[in-house]
Tab-separated table of C-alpha atoms and ligand atoms in Angstrom:
chain	number	residue	atom	x	y	z
A	29	UNK	CA	12.190	96.886	84.881
A	30	UNK	CA	9.753	95.110	81.147
A	31	UNK	CA	8.424	91.645	81.293
A	32	UNK	CA	8.404	90.187	78.078
A	33	UNK	CA	5.008	88.230	76.764
A	34	UNK	CA	6.351	85.350	78.700
A	35	UNK	CA	7.350	87.022	81.351
A	36	UNK	CA	11.053	86.907	81.118
A	37	UNK	CA	12.873	90.478	82.265
A	38	UNK	CA	14.245	92.466	79.633
A	39	UNK	CA	17.721	94.225	80.428
A	40	UNK	CA	20.572	93.328	78.314
A	41	UNK	CA	21.220	95.544	75.109
A	42	UNK	CA	24.084	94.145	72.412
A	43	UNK	CA	24.635	96.276	70.240
A	44	UNK	CA	25.964	95.612	66.897
A	45	UNK	CA	27.943	99.190	65.801
A	46	UNK	CA	29.306	98.023	62.212
A	47	UNK	CA	29.164	94.947	59.924
A	48	UNK	CA	32.710	96.070	58.672
A	49	UNK	CA	35.654	93.561	59.818
A	50	UNK	CA	39.512	93.057	59.993
A	51	UNK	CA	38.781	89.291	58.958
A	52	UNK	CA	36.723	86.907	57.765
A	53	UNK	CA	35.883	84.049	59.233
A	54	UNK	CA	34.875	81.587	57.451
A	55	UNK	CA	31.375	80.520	60.473
A	56	UNK	CA	31.016	84.683	60.156
A	57	UNK	CA	30.870	85.091	56.370
A	58	UNK	CA	31.886	84.336	52.683
A	59	UNK	CA	36.022	85.440	52.254
A	60	UNK	CA	35.216	88.684	49.990
A	61	UNK	CA	33.826	90.143	52.944
A	62	UNK	CA	28.988	91.029	52.197
A	63	UNK	CA	27.843	93.380	50.858
A	64	UNK	CA	28.909	96.170	53.461
A	65	UNK	CA	26.372	98.942	54.771
A	66	UNK	CA	26.806	102.423	53.233
A	67	UNK	CA	27.063	105.263	55.999
A	68	UNK	CA	23.871	106.567	55.522
A	69	UNK	CA	22.712	103.048	56.249
A	70	UNK	CA	24.026	102.246	59.463
A	71	UNK	CA	22.931	103.693	62.696
A	72	UNK	CA	25.477	107.094	63.584
A	73	UNK	CA	26.303	107.322	67.216
A	74	UNK	CA	24.393	110.516	68.079
A	75	UNK	CA	21.272	107.743	66.678
A	76	UNK	CA	22.568	105.153	69.025
A	77	UNK	CA	23.092	107.497	71.798
A	78	UNK	CA	19.479	107.947	71.518
A	79	UNK	CA	18.489	104.817	71.174
A	80	UNK	CA	20.239	103.954	74.634
A	81	UNK	CA	18.524	106.793	76.391
A	82	UNK	CA	15.084	105.101	75.624
A	83	UNK	CA	16.748	101.685	75.898
A	84	UNK	CA	17.680	102.318	79.459
A	85	UNK	CA	14.491	104.149	80.295
A	86	UNK	CA	12.956	100.944	79.576
A	87	UNK	CA	14.896	99.914	82.277
A	88	UNK	CA	17.907	98.550	80.167
A	89	UNK	CA	20.949	98.336	82.021
A	90	UNK	CA	23.828	96.247	80.828
A	91	UNK	CA	24.721	96.913	77.341
A	92	UNK	CA	27.590	94.844	75.282
A	93	UNK	CA	29.273	96.369	71.879
A	94	UNK	CA	29.159	94.315	69.446
A	95	UNK	CA	30.038	93.952	65.579
A	96	UNK	CA	31.902	92.513	62.699
A	97	UNK	CA	34.357	93.915	64.687
A	98	UNK	CA	33.662	97.103	66.971
A	99	UNK	CA	37.066	99.021	66.879
A	100	UNK	CA	37.220	99.313	62.866
A	101	UNK	CA	34.182	101.667	63.604
A	102	UNK	CA	36.045	105.223	63.912
A	103	UNK	CA	36.047	107.047	66.717
A	104	UNK	CA	34.236	104.310	69.118
A	105	UNK	CA	35.916	105.118	72.261
A	106	UNK	CA	34.238	108.932	72.237
A	107	UNK	CA	30.697	106.953	71.441
A	108	UNK	CA	31.972	104.116	74.747
A	109	UNK	CA	32.491	107.650	76.969
A	110	UNK	CA	29.463	109.338	75.785
A	111	UNK	CA	27.444	105.675	76.673
A	112	UNK	CA	28.917	104.994	79.855
A	113	UNK	CA	27.453	108.854	81.407
A	114	UNK	CA	23.606	107.841	80.399
A	115	UNK	CA	21.783	107.530	83.769
A	116	UNK	CA	20.825	103.719	83.805
A	117	UNK	CA	23.571	101.953	81.730
A	118	UNK	CA	25.222	100.060	84.390
A	119	UNK	CA	27.419	97.753	83.249
A	120	UNK	CA	28.928	98.553	78.751
A	121	UNK	CA	31.660	95.264	78.063
A	122	UNK	CA	32.512	94.672	74.877
A	123	UNK	CA	33.031	91.915	72.193
A	124	UNK	CA	36.524	91.669	69.859
A	125	UNK	CA	38.895	89.750	67.772
A	126	UNK	CA	41.639	91.358	69.590
A	127	UNK	CA	42.930	92.498	66.203
A	128	UNK	CA	43.406	95.892	66.370
A	129	UNK	CA	42.523	96.316	70.119
A	130	UNK	CA	45.171	96.699	71.959
A	131	UNK	CA	45.922	100.940	71.885
A	132	UNK	CA	42.494	101.474	73.652
A	133	UNK	CA	42.635	98.800	76.520
A	134	UNK	CA	44.346	101.790	78.453
A	135	UNK	CA	41.000	103.999	77.649
A	136	UNK	CA	38.651	101.075	78.218
A	137	UNK	CA	39.715	100.581	81.661
A	138	UNK	CA	39.160	104.682	82.413
A	139	UNK	CA	35.178	104.157	81.373
A	140	UNK	CA	34.951	101.319	83.782
A	141	UNK	CA	34.621	98.623	81.419
A	142	UNK	CA	35.593	95.776	83.337
A	143	UNK	CA	34.567	92.669	81.293
A	144	UNK	CA	35.617	91.774	77.845
A	145	UNK	CA	35.092	88.373	75.401
A	146	UNK	CA	37.572	87.906	72.457
A	147	UNK	CA	36.416	86.013	69.998
A	148	UNK	CA	39.539	82.992	69.896
A	149	UNK	CA	38.724	79.732	67.842
A	150	UNK	CA	42.758	77.841	67.820
A	151	UNK	CA	46.193	79.046	69.086
A	152	UNK	CA	46.947	77.784	66.219
A	153	UNK	CA	48.867	80.256	63.696
A	154	UNK	CA	48.062	78.224	60.734
A	155	UNK	CA	44.792	77.102	62.207
A	156	UNK	CA	43.447	80.411	63.428
A	157	UNK	CA	44.761	81.860	59.099
A	158	UNK	CA	42.102	79.112	57.904
A	159	UNK	CA	39.355	80.159	59.812
A	160	UNK	CA	40.189	83.734	60.068
A	161	UNK	CA	41.676	84.260	56.861
A	162	UNK	CA	43.992	86.896	58.388
A	163	UNK	CA	47.425	86.159	60.139
A	164	UNK	CA	46.339	87.676	62.988
A	165	UNK	CA	47.381	85.426	66.123
A	166	UNK	CA	50.145	87.374	67.530
A	167	UNK	CA	48.311	90.480	67.812
A	168	UNK	CA	44.946	88.648	69.677
A	169	UNK	CA	47.369	86.997	71.674
A	170	UNK	CA	49.256	90.172	72.637
A	171	UNK	CA	45.815	91.885	73.038
A	172	UNK	CA	43.963	88.604	75.592
A	173	UNK	CA	48.070	89.059	77.437
A	174	UNK	CA	47.403	92.893	77.817
A	175	UNK	CA	43.409	92.433	78.749
A	176	UNK	CA	44.928	90.051	81.658
A	177	UNK	CA	47.372	92.195	82.625
A	178	UNK	CA	44.988	95.153	83.257
A	179	UNK	CA	42.390	92.465	85.644
A	180	UNK	CA	39.897	92.577	83.081
A	181	UNK	CA	37.528	89.480	83.171
A	182	UNK	CA	38.250	87.547	80.191
A	183	UNK	CA	35.621	85.605	78.668
A	184	UNK	CA	37.185	83.724	75.254
A	185	UNK	CA	34.958	82.938	72.624
A	186	UNK	CA	35.697	79.696	70.515
A	187	UNK	CA	33.461	78.690	67.889
A	188	UNK	CA	34.329	74.440	67.350
A	189	UNK	CA	34.277	73.541	64.195
A	190	UNK	CA	34.173	70.033	63.158
A	191	UNK	CA	37.831	68.651	61.065
A	192	UNK	CA	39.403	71.883	61.761
A	193	UNK	CA	39.981	73.149	65.394
A	194	UNK	CA	37.733	70.561	67.303
A	195	UNK	CA	41.588	69.826	68.000
A	196	UNK	CA	41.826	73.002	69.819
A	197	UNK	CA	38.885	72.096	72.106
A	198	UNK	CA	41.709	70.538	74.819
A	199	UNK	CA	44.565	73.046	74.645
A	200	UNK	CA	42.097	75.833	74.273
A	201	UNK	CA	40.559	74.036	78.175
A	202	UNK	CA	43.956	73.877	79.114
A	203	UNK	CA	44.554	78.136	78.876
A	204	UNK	CA	42.120	77.992	81.956
A	205	UNK	CA	44.798	76.071	83.983
A	206	UNK	CA	46.951	78.911	85.043
A	207	UNK	CA	45.383	81.918	83.611
A	208	UNK	CA	42.372	83.572	85.384
A	209	UNK	CA	39.932	83.676	82.107
A	210	UNK	CA	36.299	81.721	81.004
A	211	UNK	CA	37.032	79.605	77.968
A	212	UNK	CA	33.444	79.439	76.484
A	213	UNK	CA	33.102	76.830	73.413
A	214	UNK	CA	30.202	77.682	70.982
A	215	UNK	CA	28.096	75.518	69.286
A	216	UNK	CA	28.058	76.257	65.661
A	217	UNK	CA	25.356	78.508	64.821
A	218	UNK	CA	23.388	79.037	60.748
A	219	UNK	CA	24.753	82.667	60.070
A	220	UNK	CA	27.881	82.214	58.041
A	221	UNK	CA	26.559	84.943	55.553
A	222	UNK	CA	26.734	81.795	52.769
A	223	UNK	CA	29.742	81.253	53.082
A	224	UNK	CA	28.544	77.347	53.477
A	225	UNK	CA	25.553	75.400	53.344
A	226	UNK	CA	24.712	75.544	57.183
A	227	UNK	CA	23.367	72.125	58.950
A	228	UNK	CA	23.979	71.411	61.931
A	229	UNK	CA	26.723	71.606	64.420
A	230	UNK	CA	28.154	67.767	64.660
A	231	UNK	CA	30.193	69.547	67.973
A	232	UNK	CA	27.163	70.163	70.078
A	233	UNK	CA	27.129	70.961	73.640
A	234	UNK	CA	27.354	67.761	75.047
A	235	UNK	CA	30.122	66.287	72.600
A	236	UNK	CA	32.160	69.504	73.811
A	237	UNK	CA	31.792	68.122	77.321
A	238	UNK	CA	32.616	64.230	76.456
A	239	UNK	CA	35.725	65.496	74.968
A	240	UNK	CA	36.392	67.164	77.681
A	241	UNK	CA	35.479	64.730	80.064
A	242	UNK	CA	38.233	62.401	78.150
A	243	UNK	CA	40.610	64.177	79.293
A	244	UNK	CA	39.835	65.470	82.896
A	245	UNK	CA	36.955	62.711	83.819
A	246	UNK	CA	36.869	65.111	87.391
A	247	UNK	CA	35.604	67.810	85.352
A	248	UNK	CA	32.993	69.849	87.532
A	249	UNK	CA	29.833	70.901	87.291
A	250	UNK	CA	29.951	75.213	88.185
A	251	UNK	CA	26.334	76.603	89.210
A	252	UNK	CA	24.822	78.970	86.573
A	253	UNK	CA	24.235	82.522	87.063
A	254	UNK	CA	21.230	83.835	85.879
A	255	UNK	CA	20.289	84.386	82.911
A	256	UNK	CA	23.372	82.537	81.323
A	257	UNK	CA	23.610	81.478	77.869
A	258	UNK	CA	26.641	78.932	79.177
A	259	UNK	CA	27.432	75.285	81.118
A	260	UNK	CA	29.893	76.580	83.675
A	261	UNK	CA	32.577	74.272	84.467
A	262	UNK	CA	35.755	74.101	85.878
A	263	UNK	CA	38.875	71.481	86.124
A	264	UNK	CA	39.631	71.341	89.523
A	265	UNK	CA	42.622	73.393	90.721
A	266	UNK	CA	42.189	75.287	87.764
A	267	UNK	CA	42.138	78.850	87.521
A	268	UNK	CA	39.843	80.011	84.947
A	269	UNK	CA	36.875	78.540	83.796
A	270	UNK	CA	35.004	76.655	80.978
A	271	UNK	CA	32.284	77.680	79.529
A	272	UNK	CA	29.606	75.591	76.756
A	273	UNK	CA	27.129	77.151	74.937
A	274	UNK	CA	24.829	75.312	72.856
A	275	UNK	CA	23.902	78.102	70.551
A	276	UNK	CA	22.625	75.518	68.320
A	277	UNK	CA	20.719	73.991	70.692
A	278	UNK	CA	19.073	76.850	72.181
A	279	UNK	CA	18.624	75.787	76.044
A	280	UNK	CA	19.133	78.641	77.110
A	281	UNK	CA	15.726	80.020	75.680
A	282	UNK	CA	13.016	80.153	78.883
A	283	UNK	CA	15.494	82.880	80.798
A	284	UNK	CA	16.426	84.568	77.851
A	285	UNK	CA	17.041	88.734	79.037
A	286	UNK	CA	18.578	89.965	75.705
A	287	UNK	CA	17.320	92.321	72.575
A	288	UNK	CA	19.985	92.795	70.005
A	289	UNK	CA	20.452	96.053	67.090
A	290	UNK	CA	21.728	95.461	64.298
A	291	UNK	CA	24.365	98.112	62.798
A	292	UNK	CA	21.119	99.307	60.403
A	293	UNK	CA	18.839	99.706	63.165
A	294	UNK	CA	17.005	96.267	63.477
A	295	UNK	CA	15.554	95.375	66.699
A	296	UNK	CA	15.986	92.020	67.177
A	297	UNK	CA	13.749	90.505	69.987
A	298	UNK	CA	15.273	86.594	69.836
A	299	UNK	CA	19.065	85.726	67.721
A	300	UNK	CA	16.856	83.741	65.113
A	301	UNK	CA	14.229	86.353	63.818
A	302	UNK	CA	14.742	88.698	61.102
A	303	UNK	CA	14.727	91.779	63.007
A	304	UNK	CA	10.966	92.580	64.048
A	305	UNK	CA	11.160	96.275	64.054
A	306	UNK	CA	13.031	98.784	61.814
A	307	UNK	CA	14.084	101.639	64.570
A	308	UNK	CA	16.277	103.281	61.572
A	309	UNK	CA	13.136	104.510	60.415
A	310	UNK	CA	11.279	104.763	63.225
A	311	UNK	CA	13.988	107.881	64.577
A	312	UNK	CA	14.618	108.927	60.895
A	313	UNK	CA	10.747	109.540	60.119
A	314	UNK	CA	10.168	111.938	63.319
A	315	UNK	CA	9.086	109.951	66.299
A	316	UNK	CA	9.466	111.239	69.689
A	317	UNK	CA	11.292	108.850	72.299
A	318	UNK	CA	7.886	107.758	73.694
A	319	UNK	CA	6.735	106.830	70.213
A	320	UNK	CA	9.574	104.647	70.254
A	321	UNK	CA	9.634	103.454	73.496
A	322	UNK	CA	5.644	102.454	72.698
A	323	UNK	CA	7.013	100.980	69.249
A	324	UNK	CA	9.707	99.058	70.963
A	325	UNK	CA	7.323	97.760	74.613
A	326	UNK	CA	4.747	96.433	72.118
A	327	UNK	CA	7.862	94.433	69.793
A	328	UNK	CA	9.012	93.231	73.985
A	329	UNK	CA	5.384	91.652	74.344
A	330	UNK	CA	5.429	89.824	71.260
A	331	UNK	CA	8.402	88.367	71.500
A	332	UNK	CA	9.144	84.529	70.145
A	333	UNK	CA	9.108	81.601	73.060
A	334	UNK	CA	12.367	80.648	71.709
A	335	UNK	CA	15.117	80.036	68.603
A	336	UNK	CA	12.551	77.387	67.095
A	337	UNK	CA	9.779	79.077	66.756
A	338	UNK	CA	11.676	82.609	65.667
A	339	UNK	CA	13.895	80.143	63.385
A	340	UNK	CA	10.533	79.344	61.491
A	341	UNK	CA	9.515	82.684	61.349
A	342	UNK	CA	12.059	83.422	59.907
A	343	UNK	CA	12.381	80.999	57.378
A	344	UNK	CA	9.564	81.751	56.169
A	345	UNK	CA	9.854	85.602	55.710
A	346	UNK	CA	13.456	83.839	53.837
A	347	UNK	CA	16.428	85.158	55.501
A	348	UNK	CA	20.353	84.216	54.914
A	349	UNK	CA	22.579	86.030	57.943
A	350	UNK	CA	25.564	86.774	58.180
A	351	UNK	CA	26.686	87.315	62.478
A	352	UNK	CA	28.202	90.140	61.592
A	353	UNK	CA	25.259	91.632	60.802
A	354	UNK	CA	23.346	90.740	64.068
A	355	UNK	CA	26.613	90.522	66.843
A	356	UNK	CA	26.215	87.240	68.434
B	17	LIG	N1	34.484	90.507	65.705
B	17	LIG	C1	33.587	90.483	67.316
B	17	LIG	C2	34.380	88.951	67.296
B	17	LIG	O1	34.628	88.292	66.684
B	17	LIG	O2	34.697	89.047	68.575
B	17	LIG	C3	32.358	90.633	67.309
B	17	LIG	C4	31.233	90.387	66.588
B	17	LIG	S1	31.115	88.493	66.213
B	17	LIG	C5	29.900	88.456	64.889
B	17	LIG	C6	30.425	87.706	67.746
B	17	LIG	C7	30.278	86.231	68.206
B	17	LIG	O3	29.507	85.683	67.403
B	17	LIG	C8	31.951	85.689	68.209
B	17	LIG	O4	32.589	84.946	69.667
B	17	LIG	C9	31.545	85.076	67.260
B	17	LIG	O5	33.505	83.781	67.234
B	17	LIG	C10	30.834	84.476	67.043
B	17	LIG	N2	30.023	83.934	66.294
B	17	LIG	C11	30.338	84.499	64.755
B	17	LIG	N3	29.851	83.770	63.627
B	17	LIG	C12	28.777	82.562	64.418
B	17	LIG	C13	28.210	81.289	64.086
B	17	LIG	N4	27.884	81.403	62.759
B	17	LIG	N5	28.597	80.766	64.996
B	17	LIG	C14	28.324	81.237	66.478
B	17	LIG	N6	28.809	82.230	67.039
B	17	LIG	C15	29.832	83.201	65.961
B	18	LIG	FE1	34.744	89.160	61.836
B	18	LIG	FE2	33.976	88.767	64.197
B	18	LIG	FE3	32.178	88.032	62.247
B	18	LIG	FE4	35.315	86.732	62.931
B	18	LIG	S1	33.240	86.721	64.098
B	18	LIG	S2	34.299	87.871	60.582
B	18	LIG	S3	35.678	88.272	63.855
B	18	LIG	S4	32.955	89.517	62.924
């Protein structure tokens, strides 16, 4: 196990396999999309597998596949199959918007994937269209049903947007009454790829909790698992749990065990940094696995202490990213 320069273990990689997406969520990207990466700019599956092998050698044992929308990249299942065979990788999870995921659910189960994060910000079809600019709520709900039926651990991610889906907080939380799912409310972060000016979110974790308490004064705080980014709660008698992710407030930096790899191969050791190592260039310029591992170790041992410090450094360099280039 590798520790960073602030004595935090690093064992969790979030891998964004594409920047492309079949939705256009307003908190993530503009209506016209992004300047999509060319095929040659994207890390190939062969490169990703080589890197994952190196990461596993450094102590990464958990990988989350994200994007963009992972299922819009061709041959994702083949890649997952190879990834699941890398020694040392004990857990593979996935984050998806659920639009095109349904046909792949049985294969995910066969590959040993047990936990899926499904992004769903509202149960209202019009509001879904307003937020994502696509009329895909029915497809996402079918995916949700199938995941539950196939007994995946499902975490629903909902970004809370002021004056938009804030009215959905209570109906979304009510899903936990009869369904064994976690519904997690996320503070909006400033990664919308230029869709709108990014300001501090009105709906921070305190306001979200107050809203839940107004309907369920007896909502109970649960113990949070180690390295969790969410504050966990449960409404007495309900099957599922509720999470609140203080992604903008950044309350979880002290126990952060995660690193990120962007689709074009930038290593991020903090969600808020600009990318600290261009691994694509490192592999394409002929470095050996040992040499790449050495570069990674140096990056792990030079991490910012928290997201505020990383953001200040990123701003000084000048950046404006979309979450589809980061992976969430
Ligand atoms: N396309 C997939 C999906 O939406 O689930 C995976 C990639 S998406 C970038 C990963 C997560 O980031 C989603 O749960 C999404 O809601 C969240 N996200 C995107 N932009 C965000 C923002 N500006 N603030 C907070 N969360 C955001
Ligand atoms: Fe696509 Fe996910 Fe970004 Fe929405 S949040 S636009 S689904 S990558």
